[in-house]
Each structure stands twice: as structure tokens, then as C-alpha cells.
Amino acid sequence: MDNGTQRIRRLNGTDEDLQVLAHALRAGNLAAIPTETVYGLAANAFDETACRRVFEVKGRPLIDPLIVHVTGIDHAETLAEVNDCARSLMKRYWPGPLTFVLKRRNNLPPIVSAGLPTVAVRCPGHPLTQKLLRICGLPLVGPSANRFGYISPTCAEHVENGLGDRIDFVLDGGPCNVGIESTILGLANPDHPVLFRPGAISREELSIALGREITLPDKRADSGPMDAPGMLSRHYSPHTPLTLFGAGEIPNRENPSAAKVAVIFFKHPDDDAPPWTQGADIFWFSESGQPSEAARNVFSLLRKLDTNGHERIFVQRSPSGGIGDAINDRLSRAASTTRR
Ligand code: TXA
Ligand code: MG
């Protein structure tokens, strides 16, 4: 981005910075804030005009509801009906990368939930954002701080590159620890838990903790207000065409010498790169092969390769299970060429 158009200010989280941010948010302004998953675009959840600006700044359709960040269970109770199932999981996983979709109370402007009878609540684990939430004394909406459909930001620089000319502040809390967005669990009806979005806390783990099966959302909901638009088939997408391949698979490179190609392996290859990768630039998500390490690097590596002149990117899928399923979910959406 041309630095001349940037208006964003990067703040480091001193007490004075947090006061400035709290004041700005109370006055209806927007600010990007760090969480353990990805950076969020914060605004006062009670302020309809500020929330409308969040949709505009992101280029996000009004039918795609926002997540609301809270300080903890008591705060969540002021906005949503927290049933016993949700409470027991909140006690165990909050603050942390788990969002709950619950029946909402009537105190938030309907735009936050895109008119749905539910609201998504999450208590983020980043200490600076925890502190900011407490100083503000307000629930803060927090969609990922990127233009709608693009790759989520995992450091302050990503936010500056994507939204630098549209918002006033980014609170720099360093690179995000988890690196992909929170798991979203629908518990409006605790008898029928629904996994709206996979994340670091896996469906298997939650299913064991709840003692019941967790189903996937009904895709037919696509026709009305979305059940979880993060479920759109194309999302998190680089501009550069992206093709996935499995371990041991040889993808079709078509005309290999014609394009500048990047290949991302899941882990640092033990042996020489296979012959089909000849002439390509080679990268990997993880040095160790640990899925949690790979998750931290997925979005930043995709962003880097999307802006350094590669014409095609080939990406190896993660081994399945645990956070690997969430990585593969994001990669499939990034590779998809259909809108839903
Ligand atoms: O990790 C995260 O959750 C990050 C950080 C910043 O907190 N936030 C985030 O927000 O990923 P966003 O807006 O990019 O994704 C929120 C997802 C969307 O797919 C939205 O459709 C879904 O949550 N969602 C929000 N409210 C919902 C509701 N009432 N029912 C179902 N899905 C909902
Ligand atoms: Mg998002």
C-alpha cells in the first residue's frame, strides 16, 4: 500500500495507549485489536452506527453476523442466555479460542446478529485486549480485521496493509499465538450442538467435554441470513490461484516453466524436494511438523506469497484431526473458486 494513504496509528499497549483506545471506542471509532487467534476489528457493540461502519470498512455483507468480545461469563450473560452446557465449557476454555452461539437478549442492535435470534460471544485470550475490554467496560464486536473474503491478519502489519487507509488505530500485541480463528460452537439448543467453524479446540475434544455428538450446520441455511458465513466455500482467499495437494500426490502444474510457482509443504521436507516441484520456490508451514506451529504460519505465509509476484501457489494439506482439520478447512476455502 502507498504509505501516503495510510492514516492508521500503531499503538503498543502502554496504559496511556489503552486509555486512548478506550476513549476512541466509546466515542464510536473503530480499532484493530490483537487476540490469540487473529486480529479483530473492534467497535462498541451497543453502537449501531459504529457497527455499521465495521461492515463498511470490511466490505462485509450485512447478512453476516459479528462476534462480540466479552470479559468473561458474567459479561456474556448480559448479552446472551448462557445455558449450563455453555457455562461449563466457558469455565473450562475461557479466555480462549472458543466462540459460543447462544440465544440473544434484546439489548444489542439487531445489525450485530444480522437479525438472527442468536449472538456469538467470545472471551479472547490476549492480555492487552482483556485489559482494553475491562477499561472500556463495553462489549466489543470483533470480526477479523481484514477486507471481507481475504486472508485474516495475524500481526499488526497485516492490518495496516489491508485496512491502513480506513481505520485510525491498531493495537500491536505481536504475532497471534494460535493463528487461525476461534472454533464456533452453536449451543442455542444445548441438545443439538452445532460446529459452525472448526478451530484450535477440535470438534472431537468438545464432543467429549459435552458428552454428546456435535453436528455440522445445515447448508440449506445459505438461502436466508447465513447460519455461519465463515462457512462460505470461498473465504480466506489470496488473489493468486491456489491448488491443494495431499501427501505423496503429484499435482498438475500444467505449463511448469510458464509461471512463477510457489509450493508450500506442511513441514520442512526431510529429503530433496520431489521432481514435480523443480523450478518452483519451496516453503513450509512448520519446521517441526507440529500442527499448532503450522496453524500460526498459514495466513502469514499465504499473505507473503500473495504479494511477492507468485502466479500460482500449491499447498499441501495438513494431516487430519485436531487443529489440522481447521487448517484444512481454511485451505479448502482459500483454494475454492466458487462463492459458496
Ligand atoms: O477468532 C475469532 O473468532 C476472530 C477474533 C478476532 O475474535 N473473529 C472472527 O470473526 O473470526 P469473523 O467475523 O471474521 O468470523 C465470525 C464468524 C462469521 O463466520 C459469522 O458468520 C459467525 O462467526 N457468526 C457470528 N454470529 C453468528 C451467529 N449468531 N450464528 C452463527 N454464526 C455466527
Ligand atoms: Mg473473518
mmCIF file of C-alpha atoms and ligand atoms in Angstrom:
data_model
loop_
_atom_site.group_PDB
_atom_site.id
_atom_site.type_symbol
_atom_site.label_atom_id
_atom_site.label_comp_id
_atom_site.label_asym_id
_atom_site.label_seq_id
_atom_site.Cartn_x
_atom_site.Cartn_y
_atom_site.Cartn_z
ATOM 1 C CA MET A 1 0.000 0.000 0.000
ATOM 2 C CA ASP A 2 1.084 3.576 -0.710
ATOM 3 C CA ASN A 3 2.167 4.933 2.669
ATOM 4 C CA GLY A 4 0.789 8.331 1.707
ATOM 5 C CA THR A 5 -2.756 6.989 2.058
ATOM 6 C CA GLN A 6 -2.195 5.391 5.481
ATOM 7 C CA ARG A 7 -3.928 7.082 8.361
ATOM 8 C CA ILE A 8 -3.688 4.244 10.862
ATOM 9 C CA ARG A 9 -1.665 4.730 14.093
ATOM 10 C CA ARG A 10 0.097 1.771 15.662
ATOM 11 C CA LEU A 11 -0.154 1.699 19.466
ATOM 12 C CA ASN A 12 1.906 -0.561 21.687
ATOM 13 C CA GLY A 13 -0.377 -1.068 24.659
ATOM 14 C CA THR A 14 1.019 1.310 27.293
ATOM 15 C CA ASP A 15 -1.576 2.389 29.867
ATOM 16 C CA GLU A 16 -1.865 5.671 28.023
ATOM 17 C CA ASP A 17 -2.421 3.864 24.693
ATOM 18 C CA LEU A 18 -5.200 1.765 26.211
ATOM 19 C CA GLN A 19 -6.885 4.907 27.563
ATOM 20 C CA VAL A 20 -6.699 6.495 24.097
ATOM 21 C CA LEU A 21 -8.238 3.394 22.541
ATOM 22 C CA ALA A 22 -10.966 3.047 25.154
ATOM 23 C CA HIS A 23 -11.876 6.685 24.644
ATOM 24 C CA ALA A 24 -11.940 6.268 20.843
ATOM 25 C CA LEU A 25 -14.099 3.136 21.053
ATOM 26 C CA ARG A 26 -16.538 4.780 23.473
ATOM 27 C CA ALA A 27 -16.787 7.699 21.041
ATOM 28 C CA GLY A 28 -17.841 5.344 18.221
ATOM 29 C CA ASN A 29 -14.491 4.840 16.466
ATOM 30 C CA LEU A 30 -13.009 1.589 15.217
ATOM 31 C CA ALA A 31 -9.687 -0.004 16.203
ATOM 32 C CA ALA A 32 -7.924 -3.228 15.308
ATOM 33 C CA ILE A 33 -7.025 -5.304 18.358
ATOM 34 C CA PRO A 34 -4.897 -8.402 18.921
ATOM 35 C CA THR A 35 -6.351 -11.713 20.002
ATOM 36 C CA GLU A 36 -4.724 -15.114 20.359
ATOM 37 C CA THR A 37 -6.384 -16.239 17.090
ATOM 38 C CA VAL A 38 -6.271 -13.334 14.588
ATOM 39 C CA TYR A 39 -6.538 -9.537 14.844
ATOM 40 C CA GLY A 40 -10.103 -8.253 15.275
ATOM 41 C CA LEU A 41 -11.783 -5.051 14.106
ATOM 42 C CA ALA A 42 -13.287 -3.673 17.308
ATOM 43 C CA ALA A 43 -16.202 -1.314 17.841
ATOM 44 C CA ASN A 44 -18.685 -0.700 20.653
ATOM 45 C CA ALA A 45 -21.268 -3.481 20.200
ATOM 46 C CA PHE A 46 -24.039 -1.215 21.584
ATOM 47 C CA ASP A 47 -23.351 1.492 18.992
ATOM 48 C CA GLU A 48 -25.332 0.753 15.851
ATOM 49 C CA THR A 49 -23.547 3.360 13.733
ATOM 50 C CA ALA A 50 -20.109 2.088 14.742
ATOM 51 C CA CYS A 51 -21.163 -1.499 13.961
ATOM 52 C CA ARG A 52 -22.444 -0.397 10.552
ATOM 53 C CA ARG A 53 -19.004 1.159 9.906
ATOM 54 C CA VAL A 54 -17.404 -2.219 10.699
ATOM 55 C CA PHE A 55 -19.402 -3.810 7.861
ATOM 56 C CA GLU A 56 -18.480 -0.944 5.520
ATOM 57 C CA VAL A 57 -14.779 -0.955 6.366
ATOM 58 C CA LYS A 58 -14.584 -4.717 5.829
ATOM 59 C CA GLY A 59 -16.820 -4.704 2.757
ATOM 60 C CA ARG A 60 -18.830 -7.347 4.571
ATOM 61 C CA PRO A 61 -22.466 -8.133 3.676
ATOM 62 C CA LEU A 62 -24.961 -7.130 6.370
ATOM 63 C CA ILE A 63 -26.311 -10.693 6.459
ATOM 64 C CA ASP A 64 -23.043 -11.945 8.009
ATOM 65 C CA PRO A 65 -23.303 -11.501 11.826
ATOM 66 C CA LEU A 66 -20.469 -10.271 14.062
ATOM 67 C CA ILE A 67 -18.798 -11.953 17.020
ATOM 68 C CA VAL A 68 -18.984 -9.998 20.289
ATOM 69 C CA HIS A 69 -15.942 -9.975 22.582
ATOM 70 C CA VAL A 70 -16.625 -10.013 26.336
ATOM 71 C CA THR A 71 -14.559 -10.118 29.538
ATOM 72 C CA GLY A 72 -15.974 -13.417 30.793
ATOM 73 C CA ILE A 73 -19.059 -15.433 31.688
ATOM 74 C CA ASP A 74 -20.834 -12.692 33.671
ATOM 75 C CA HIS A 75 -20.371 -10.271 30.821
ATOM 76 C CA ALA A 76 -21.651 -12.859 28.298
ATOM 77 C CA GLU A 77 -24.773 -13.333 30.461
ATOM 78 C CA THR A 78 -25.688 -9.688 29.956
ATOM 79 C CA LEU A 79 -25.985 -10.272 26.189
ATOM 80 C CA ALA A 80 -26.942 -13.941 25.800
ATOM 81 C CA GLU A 81 -28.800 -16.747 27.549
ATOM 82 C CA VAL A 82 -25.897 -18.796 28.889
ATOM 83 C CA ASN A 83 -27.220 -22.314 29.488
ATOM 84 C CA ASP A 84 -25.491 -24.893 31.731
ATOM 85 C CA CYS A 85 -23.723 -26.632 28.839
ATOM 86 C CA ALA A 86 -22.264 -23.361 27.597
ATOM 87 C CA ARG A 87 -21.308 -22.290 31.124
ATOM 88 C CA SER A 88 -19.358 -25.480 31.797
ATOM 89 C CA LEU A 89 -17.394 -25.089 28.548
ATOM 90 C CA MET A 90 -16.790 -21.374 29.210
ATOM 91 C CA LYS A 91 -15.365 -22.235 32.620
ATOM 92 C CA ARG A 92 -13.015 -24.697 31.019
ATOM 93 C CA TYR A 93 -11.921 -22.838 27.863
ATOM 94 C CA TRP A 94 -12.273 -19.084 28.513
ATOM 95 C CA PRO A 95 -10.390 -16.932 27.948
ATOM 96 C CA GLY A 96 -9.571 -18.846 24.766
ATOM 97 C CA PRO A 97 -10.278 -19.586 21.111
ATOM 98 C CA LEU A 98 -13.879 -20.793 21.532
ATOM 99 C CA THR A 99 -16.945 -18.787 20.477
ATOM 100 C CA PHE A 100 -20.488 -19.681 21.532
ATOM 101 C CA VAL A 101 -23.623 -19.007 19.504
ATOM 102 C CA LEU A 102 -26.435 -18.597 22.036
ATOM 103 C CA LYS A 103 -29.948 -17.117 22.216
ATOM 104 C CA ARG A 104 -29.539 -13.395 22.441
ATOM 105 C CA ARG A 105 -31.104 -10.889 24.775
ATOM 106 C CA ASN A 106 -32.610 -7.764 23.257
ATOM 107 C CA ASN A 107 -30.028 -5.164 24.274
ATOM 108 C CA LEU A 108 -27.737 -5.324 21.215
ATOM 109 C CA PRO A 109 -28.673 -3.577 17.970
ATOM 110 C CA PRO A 110 -30.026 -6.227 15.539
ATOM 111 C CA ILE A 111 -27.297 -5.397 12.976
ATOM 112 C CA VAL A 112 -24.745 -7.184 15.217
ATOM 113 C CA SER A 113 -26.518 -10.513 14.736
ATOM 114 C CA ALA A 114 -27.740 -9.788 11.204
ATOM 115 C CA GLY A 115 -31.275 -10.058 12.566
ATOM 116 C CA LEU A 116 -30.777 -13.621 13.886
ATOM 117 C CA PRO A 117 -32.264 -14.570 17.275
ATOM 118 C CA THR A 118 -28.774 -15.640 18.392
ATOM 119 C CA VAL A 119 -25.489 -13.908 19.200
ATOM 120 C CA ALA A 120 -21.887 -15.157 19.019
ATOM 121 C CA VAL A 121 -19.869 -14.421 22.187
ATOM 122 C CA ARG A 122 -16.178 -14.941 22.790
ATOM 123 C CA CYS A 123 -13.709 -14.085 25.550
ATOM 124 C CA PRO A 124 -10.359 -13.562 23.810
ATOM 125 C CA GLY A 125 -7.138 -14.709 25.489
ATOM 126 C CA HIS A 126 -4.789 -11.851 24.609
ATOM 127 C CA PRO A 127 -3.799 -9.906 27.778
ATOM 128 C CA LEU A 128 -3.824 -6.475 26.075
ATOM 129 C CA THR A 129 -7.305 -6.996 24.694
ATOM 130 C CA GLN A 130 -8.512 -8.332 28.046
ATOM 131 C CA LYS A 131 -7.225 -5.159 29.653
ATOM 132 C CA LEU A 132 -8.798 -2.973 26.974
ATOM 133 C CA LEU A 133 -12.184 -4.694 27.368
ATOM 134 C CA ARG A 134 -12.061 -4.015 31.107
ATOM 135 C CA ILE A 135 -11.072 -0.373 30.689
ATOM 136 C CA CYS A 136 -13.787 0.190 28.073
ATOM 137 C CA GLY A 137 -16.449 -1.541 30.131
ATOM 138 C CA LEU A 138 -18.205 -2.377 26.858
ATOM 139 C CA PRO A 139 -18.704 -5.474 24.747
ATOM 140 C CA LEU A 140 -16.713 -5.059 21.522
ATOM 141 C CA VAL A 141 -17.644 -6.577 18.178
ATOM 142 C CA GLY A 142 -14.618 -8.322 16.712
ATOM 143 C CA PRO A 143 -14.710 -9.694 13.194
ATOM 144 C CA SER A 144 -11.294 -10.415 11.721
ATOM 145 C CA ALA A 145 -9.597 -7.133 10.743
ATOM 146 C CA ASN A 146 -9.331 -7.796 7.011
ATOM 147 C CA ARG A 147 -11.345 -6.984 3.899
ATOM 148 C CA PHE A 148 -14.200 -9.499 3.568
ATOM 149 C CA GLY A 149 -13.100 -12.765 1.934
ATOM 150 C CA TYR A 150 -9.348 -12.058 2.159
ATOM 151 C CA ILE A 151 -6.786 -13.784 4.365
ATOM 152 C CA SER A 152 -7.180 -12.994 8.097
ATOM 153 C CA PRO A 153 -4.463 -10.826 9.731
ATOM 154 C CA THR A 154 -2.129 -12.362 12.299
ATOM 155 C CA CYS A 155 0.050 -9.314 13.028
ATOM 156 C CA ALA A 156 -0.297 -5.521 13.115
ATOM 157 C CA GLU A 157 1.417 -5.143 9.746
ATOM 158 C CA HIS A 158 -1.225 -7.299 8.029
ATOM 159 C CA VAL A 159 -3.907 -4.981 9.419
ATOM 160 C CA GLU A 160 -2.012 -1.924 8.183
ATOM 161 C CA ASN A 161 -1.639 -3.431 4.716
ATOM 162 C CA GLY A 162 -5.337 -4.264 4.437
ATOM 163 C CA LEU A 163 -7.157 -1.523 6.356
ATOM 164 C CA GLY A 164 -4.473 1.132 6.885
ATOM 165 C CA ASP A 165 -6.381 3.808 4.979
ATOM 166 C CA ARG A 166 -9.744 3.019 6.599
ATOM 167 C CA ILE A 167 -9.255 2.913 10.372
ATOM 168 C CA ASP A 168 -7.456 5.047 12.938
ATOM 169 C CA PHE A 169 -5.710 2.575 15.252
ATOM 170 C CA VAL A 170 -4.125 -0.826 15.501
ATOM 171 C CA LEU A 171 -3.101 -2.108 18.905
ATOM 172 C CA ASP A 172 0.092 -4.107 18.352
ATOM 173 C CA GLY A 173 0.083 -7.230 20.503
ATOM 174 C CA GLY A 174 2.671 -9.118 18.445
ATOM 175 C CA PRO A 175 2.021 -12.125 16.221
ATOM 176 C CA CYS A 176 -1.059 -14.200 17.112
ATOM 177 C CA ASN A 177 -0.317 -17.360 19.057
ATOM 178 C CA VAL A 178 -2.969 -19.607 17.550
ATOM 179 C CA GLY A 179 -3.065 -18.099 14.059
ATOM 180 C CA ILE A 180 -6.488 -19.245 12.867
ATOM 181 C CA GLU A 181 -9.915 -18.064 14.013
ATOM 182 C CA SER A 182 -11.788 -19.443 17.013
ATOM 183 C CA THR A 183 -13.881 -22.579 16.966
ATOM 184 C CA ILE A 184 -17.564 -21.574 16.767
ATOM 185 C CA LEU A 185 -19.953 -23.830 18.671
ATOM 186 C CA GLY A 186 -23.714 -23.378 18.384
ATOM 187 C CA LEU A 187 -25.364 -24.095 21.737
ATOM 188 C CA ALA A 188 -28.618 -22.127 21.401
ATOM 189 C CA ASN A 189 -30.206 -25.544 21.735
ATOM 190 C CA PRO A 190 -27.843 -27.497 24.022
ATOM 191 C CA ASP A 191 -29.485 -30.776 22.959
ATOM 192 C CA HIS A 192 -28.235 -30.174 19.409
ATOM 193 C CA PRO A 193 -24.748 -28.661 19.449
ATOM 194 C CA VAL A 194 -23.554 -27.464 16.042
ATOM 195 C CA LEU A 195 -19.989 -26.809 14.887
ATOM 196 C CA PHE A 196 -20.248 -23.624 12.813
ATOM 197 C CA ARG A 197 -16.493 -23.277 12.311
ATOM 198 C CA PRO A 198 -13.600 -25.620 13.209
ATOM 199 C CA GLY A 199 -10.705 -24.086 15.154
ATOM 200 C CA ALA A 200 -7.918 -24.874 17.590
ATOM 201 C CA ILE A 201 -10.334 -26.536 20.019
ATOM 202 C CA SER A 202 -11.472 -29.511 17.989
ATOM 203 C CA ARG A 203 -14.901 -30.989 17.447
ATOM 204 C CA GLU A 204 -13.719 -34.320 18.962
ATOM 205 C CA GLU A 205 -12.488 -32.579 22.125
ATOM 206 C CA LEU A 206 -15.694 -30.553 22.537
ATOM 207 C CA SER A 207 -17.847 -33.564 21.862
ATOM 208 C CA ILE A 208 -16.099 -35.468 24.674
ATOM 209 C CA ALA A 209 -16.355 -32.462 27.027
ATOM 210 C CA LEU A 210 -20.094 -32.126 26.292
ATOM 211 C CA GLY A 211 -20.794 -35.842 26.267
ATOM 212 C CA ARG A 212 -22.782 -35.520 23.064
ATOM 213 C CA GLU A 213 -22.359 -35.509 19.335
ATOM 214 C CA ILE A 214 -21.746 -32.201 17.573
ATOM 215 C CA THR A 215 -23.297 -31.910 14.129
ATOM 216 C CA LEU A 216 -22.317 -29.705 11.178
ATOM 217 C CA PRO A 217 -24.633 -26.869 10.122
ATOM 218 C CA ASP A 218 -27.426 -27.344 7.633
ATOM 219 C CA LYS A 219 -26.064 -25.958 4.355
ATOM 220 C CA ARG A 220 -29.599 -25.117 3.178
ATOM 221 C CA ALA A 221 -29.455 -22.153 5.539
ATOM 222 C CA ASP A 222 -27.489 -20.420 2.729
ATOM 223 C CA SER A 223 -30.668 -19.036 1.237
ATOM 224 C CA GLY A 224 -31.627 -16.850 4.218
ATOM 225 C CA PRO A 225 -29.499 -14.958 6.745
ATOM 226 C CA MET A 226 -26.394 -17.097 6.941
ATOM 227 C CA ASP A 227 -26.043 -19.571 9.750
ATOM 228 C CA ALA A 228 -22.264 -19.031 9.737
ATOM 229 C CA PRO A 229 -20.961 -17.248 6.715
ATOM 230 C CA GLY A 230 -17.424 -18.255 7.662
ATOM 231 C CA MET A 231 -18.782 -21.452 6.102
ATOM 232 C CA LEU A 232 -18.859 -19.804 2.649
ATOM 233 C CA SER A 233 -16.931 -22.068 0.335
ATOM 234 C CA ARG A 234 -14.686 -19.226 -0.853
ATOM 235 C CA HIS A 235 -13.155 -17.236 2.004
ATOM 236 C CA TYR A 236 -9.711 -16.511 3.436
ATOM 237 C CA SER A 237 -8.552 -16.318 -0.189
ATOM 238 C CA PRO A 238 -5.368 -14.943 -1.713
ATOM 239 C CA HIS A 239 -5.658 -13.268 -5.129
ATOM 240 C CA THR A 240 -3.137 -15.748 -6.534
ATOM 241 C CA PRO A 241 -4.733 -19.040 -7.684
ATOM 242 C CA LEU A 242 -4.146 -21.724 -5.080
ATOM 243 C CA THR A 243 -4.190 -25.509 -5.589
ATOM 244 C CA LEU A 244 -4.159 -28.085 -2.790
ATOM 245 C CA PHE A 245 -2.411 -31.428 -2.828
ATOM 246 C CA GLY A 246 -2.204 -34.341 -0.397
ATOM 247 C CA ALA A 247 0.945 -36.007 0.936
ATOM 248 C CA GLY A 248 2.522 -38.098 -1.843
ATOM 249 C CA GLU A 249 0.241 -36.602 -4.509
ATOM 250 C CA ILE A 250 1.649 -35.034 -7.675
ATOM 251 C CA PRO A 251 -0.456 -32.030 -8.689
ATOM 252 C CA ASN A 252 -0.753 -30.983 -12.312
ATOM 253 C CA ARG A 253 1.475 -27.959 -12.897
ATOM 254 C CA GLU A 254 0.287 -27.604 -16.495
ATOM 255 C CA ASN A 255 2.979 -25.485 -18.099
ATOM 256 C CA PRO A 256 5.620 -25.537 -15.334
ATOM 257 C CA SER A 257 8.102 -23.130 -16.870
ATOM 258 C CA ALA A 258 5.493 -20.522 -17.794
ATOM 259 C CA ALA A 259 4.678 -19.243 -14.322
ATOM 260 C CA LYS A 260 6.453 -18.252 -11.124
ATOM 261 C CA VAL A 261 5.265 -21.021 -8.818
ATOM 262 C CA ALA A 262 5.425 -21.407 -5.032
ATOM 263 C CA VAL A 263 4.994 -24.778 -3.323
ATOM 264 C CA ILE A 264 4.192 -24.896 0.402
ATOM 265 C CA PHE A 265 4.779 -28.178 2.183
ATOM 266 C CA PHE A 266 3.164 -28.824 5.526
ATOM 267 C CA LYS A 267 6.525 -29.455 7.168
ATOM 268 C CA HIS A 268 10.151 -28.915 6.279
ATOM 269 C CA PRO A 269 10.815 -31.701 3.738
ATOM 270 C CA ASP A 270 13.254 -34.335 5.072
ATOM 271 C CA ASP A 271 14.500 -35.227 1.588
ATOM 272 C CA ASP A 272 15.197 -33.296 -1.565
ATOM 273 C CA ALA A 273 12.087 -31.664 -2.989
ATOM 274 C CA PRO A 274 10.261 -34.045 -5.389
ATOM 275 C CA PRO A 275 10.879 -33.634 -9.147
ATOM 276 C CA TRP A 276 7.475 -32.053 -9.868
ATOM 277 C CA THR A 277 8.490 -29.025 -7.798
ATOM 278 C CA GLN A 278 11.514 -28.285 -9.993
ATOM 279 C CA GLY A 279 11.881 -24.578 -10.719
ATOM 280 C CA ALA A 280 9.375 -23.633 -8.007
ATOM 281 C CA ASP A 281 10.155 -21.725 -4.810
ATOM 282 C CA ILE A 282 9.730 -24.064 -1.843
ATOM 283 C CA PHE A 283 8.251 -23.106 1.546
ATOM 284 C CA TRP A 284 6.751 -24.925 4.543
ATOM 285 C CA PHE A 285 4.270 -24.053 7.301
ATOM 286 C CA SER A 286 6.078 -25.887 10.074
ATOM 287 C CA GLU A 287 9.690 -26.679 10.896
ATOM 288 C CA SER A 288 8.764 -29.428 13.367
ATOM 289 C CA GLY A 289 5.610 -30.857 11.760
ATOM 290 C CA GLN A 290 3.541 -29.752 14.794
ATOM 291 C CA PRO A 291 0.065 -28.735 13.532
ATOM 292 C CA SER A 292 -0.113 -25.893 16.094
ATOM 293 C CA GLU A 293 3.111 -24.431 14.693
ATOM 294 C CA ALA A 294 1.755 -24.762 11.145
ATOM 295 C CA ALA A 295 -1.510 -23.019 12.143
ATOM 296 C CA ARG A 296 0.463 -19.999 13.379
ATOM 297 C CA ASN A 297 2.118 -19.615 9.968
ATOM 298 C CA VAL A 298 -0.675 -20.444 7.495
ATOM 299 C CA PHE A 299 -2.134 -16.967 6.993
ATOM 300 C CA SER A 300 1.149 -15.049 7.160
ATOM 301 C CA LEU A 301 2.820 -17.291 4.569
ATOM 302 C CA LEU A 302 -0.183 -17.113 2.227
ATOM 303 C CA ARG A 303 -0.164 -13.314 2.530
ATOM 304 C CA LYS A 304 3.558 -13.154 1.834
ATOM 305 C CA LEU A 305 3.323 -15.319 -1.283
ATOM 306 C CA ASP A 306 0.270 -13.412 -2.487
ATOM 307 C CA THR A 307 2.223 -10.169 -2.620
ATOM 308 C CA ASN A 308 5.633 -11.218 -3.920
ATOM 309 C CA GLY A 309 4.872 -11.994 -7.523
ATOM 310 C CA HIS A 310 3.996 -15.693 -7.500
ATOM 311 C CA GLU A 311 1.461 -16.597 -10.159
ATOM 312 C CA ARG A 312 0.394 -19.931 -8.678
ATOM 313 C CA ILE A 313 0.620 -21.414 -5.213
ATOM 314 C CA PHE A 314 0.471 -25.150 -4.490
ATOM 315 C CA VAL A 315 -0.254 -26.037 -0.874
ATOM 316 C CA GLN A 316 -0.003 -29.386 0.859
ATOM 317 C CA ARG A 317 -2.933 -30.250 3.130
ATOM 318 C CA SER A 318 -2.398 -30.805 6.850
ATOM 319 C CA PRO A 319 -2.693 -34.301 8.334
ATOM 320 C CA SER A 320 -6.298 -34.526 9.551
ATOM 321 C CA GLY A 321 -7.509 -34.453 13.180
ATOM 322 C CA GLY A 322 -7.421 -31.726 15.832
ATOM 323 C CA ILE A 323 -6.316 -28.316 14.619
ATOM 324 C CA GLY A 324 -5.292 -29.986 11.323
ATOM 325 C CA ASP A 325 -8.994 -30.102 10.381
ATOM 326 C CA ALA A 326 -9.268 -26.353 10.980
ATOM 327 C CA ILE A 327 -6.162 -25.709 8.843
ATOM 328 C CA ASN A 328 -7.622 -27.835 6.033
ATOM 329 C CA ASP A 329 -10.964 -26.014 6.337
ATOM 330 C CA ARG A 330 -9.214 -22.647 5.784
ATOM 331 C CA LEU A 331 -7.039 -24.025 2.966
ATOM 332 C CA SER A 332 -10.036 -25.511 1.092
ATOM 333 C CA ARG A 333 -11.899 -22.201 1.298
ATOM 334 C CA ALA A 334 -8.780 -20.323 0.185
ATOM 335 C CA ALA A 335 -8.496 -22.662 -2.822
ATOM 336 C CA SER A 336 -12.186 -22.637 -3.722
ATOM 337 C CA THR A 337 -13.267 -20.815 -6.853
ATOM 338 C CA THR A 338 -16.995 -20.764 -6.066
ATOM 339 C CA ARG A 339 -18.613 -18.186 -3.807
ATOM 340 C CA ARG A 340 -20.483 -20.747 -1.692
HETATM 341 O O1 TXA B 1 -11.113 -15.882 16.382
HETATM 342 C C1 TXA B 1 -12.084 -15.204 16.070
HETATM 343 O O2 TXA B 1 -13.245 -15.612 16.224
HETATM 344 C C2 TXA B 1 -11.816 -13.820 15.463
HETATM 345 C C3 TXA B 1 -11.211 -12.946 16.548
HETATM 346 C C4 TXA B 1 -10.919 -11.561 16.071
HETATM 347 O O3 TXA B 1 -12.033 -12.951 17.671
HETATM 348 N N1 TXA B 1 -13.018 -13.253 14.938
HETATM 349 C C5 TXA B 1 -13.598 -13.712 13.801
HETATM 350 O O4 TXA B 1 -14.719 -13.007 13.396
HETATM 351 O O5 TXA B 1 -13.151 -14.654 13.169
HETATM 352 P P1 TXA B 1 -15.333 -13.129 11.930
HETATM 353 O O6 TXA B 1 -16.418 -12.129 11.905
HETATM 354 O O7 TXA B 1 -14.278 -12.978 10.928
HETATM 355 O O8 TXA B 1 -15.974 -14.513 11.921
HETATM 356 C C6 TXA B 1 -17.098 -14.711 12.736
HETATM 357 C C7 TXA B 1 -17.932 -15.822 12.213
HETATM 358 C C8 TXA B 1 -18.597 -15.482 10.898
HETATM 359 O O9 TXA B 1 -18.431 -16.574 10.042
HETATM 360 C C9 TXA B 1 -20.054 -15.314 11.295
HETATM 361 O O10 TXA B 1 -20.899 -15.725 10.276
HETATM 362 C C10 TXA B 1 -20.170 -16.225 12.501
HETATM 363 O O11 TXA B 1 -18.978 -16.018 13.173
HETATM 364 N N2 TXA B 1 -21.272 -15.800 13.370
HETATM 365 C C11 TXA B 1 -21.413 -14.644 14.043
HETATM 366 N N3 TXA B 1 -22.593 -14.595 14.692
HETATM 367 C C12 TXA B 1 -23.221 -15.742 14.428
HETATM 368 C C13 TXA B 1 -24.483 -16.286 14.797
HETATM 369 N N4 TXA B 1 -25.326 -15.641 15.569
HETATM 370 N N5 TXA B 1 -24.787 -17.514 14.332
HETATM 371 C C14 TXA B 1 -23.908 -18.199 13.554
HETATM 372 N N6 TXA B 1 -22.708 -17.731 13.163
HETATM 373 C C15 TXA B 1 -22.364 -16.524 13.585
HETATM 374 MG MG MG B 2 -13.254 -13.354 9.193
#
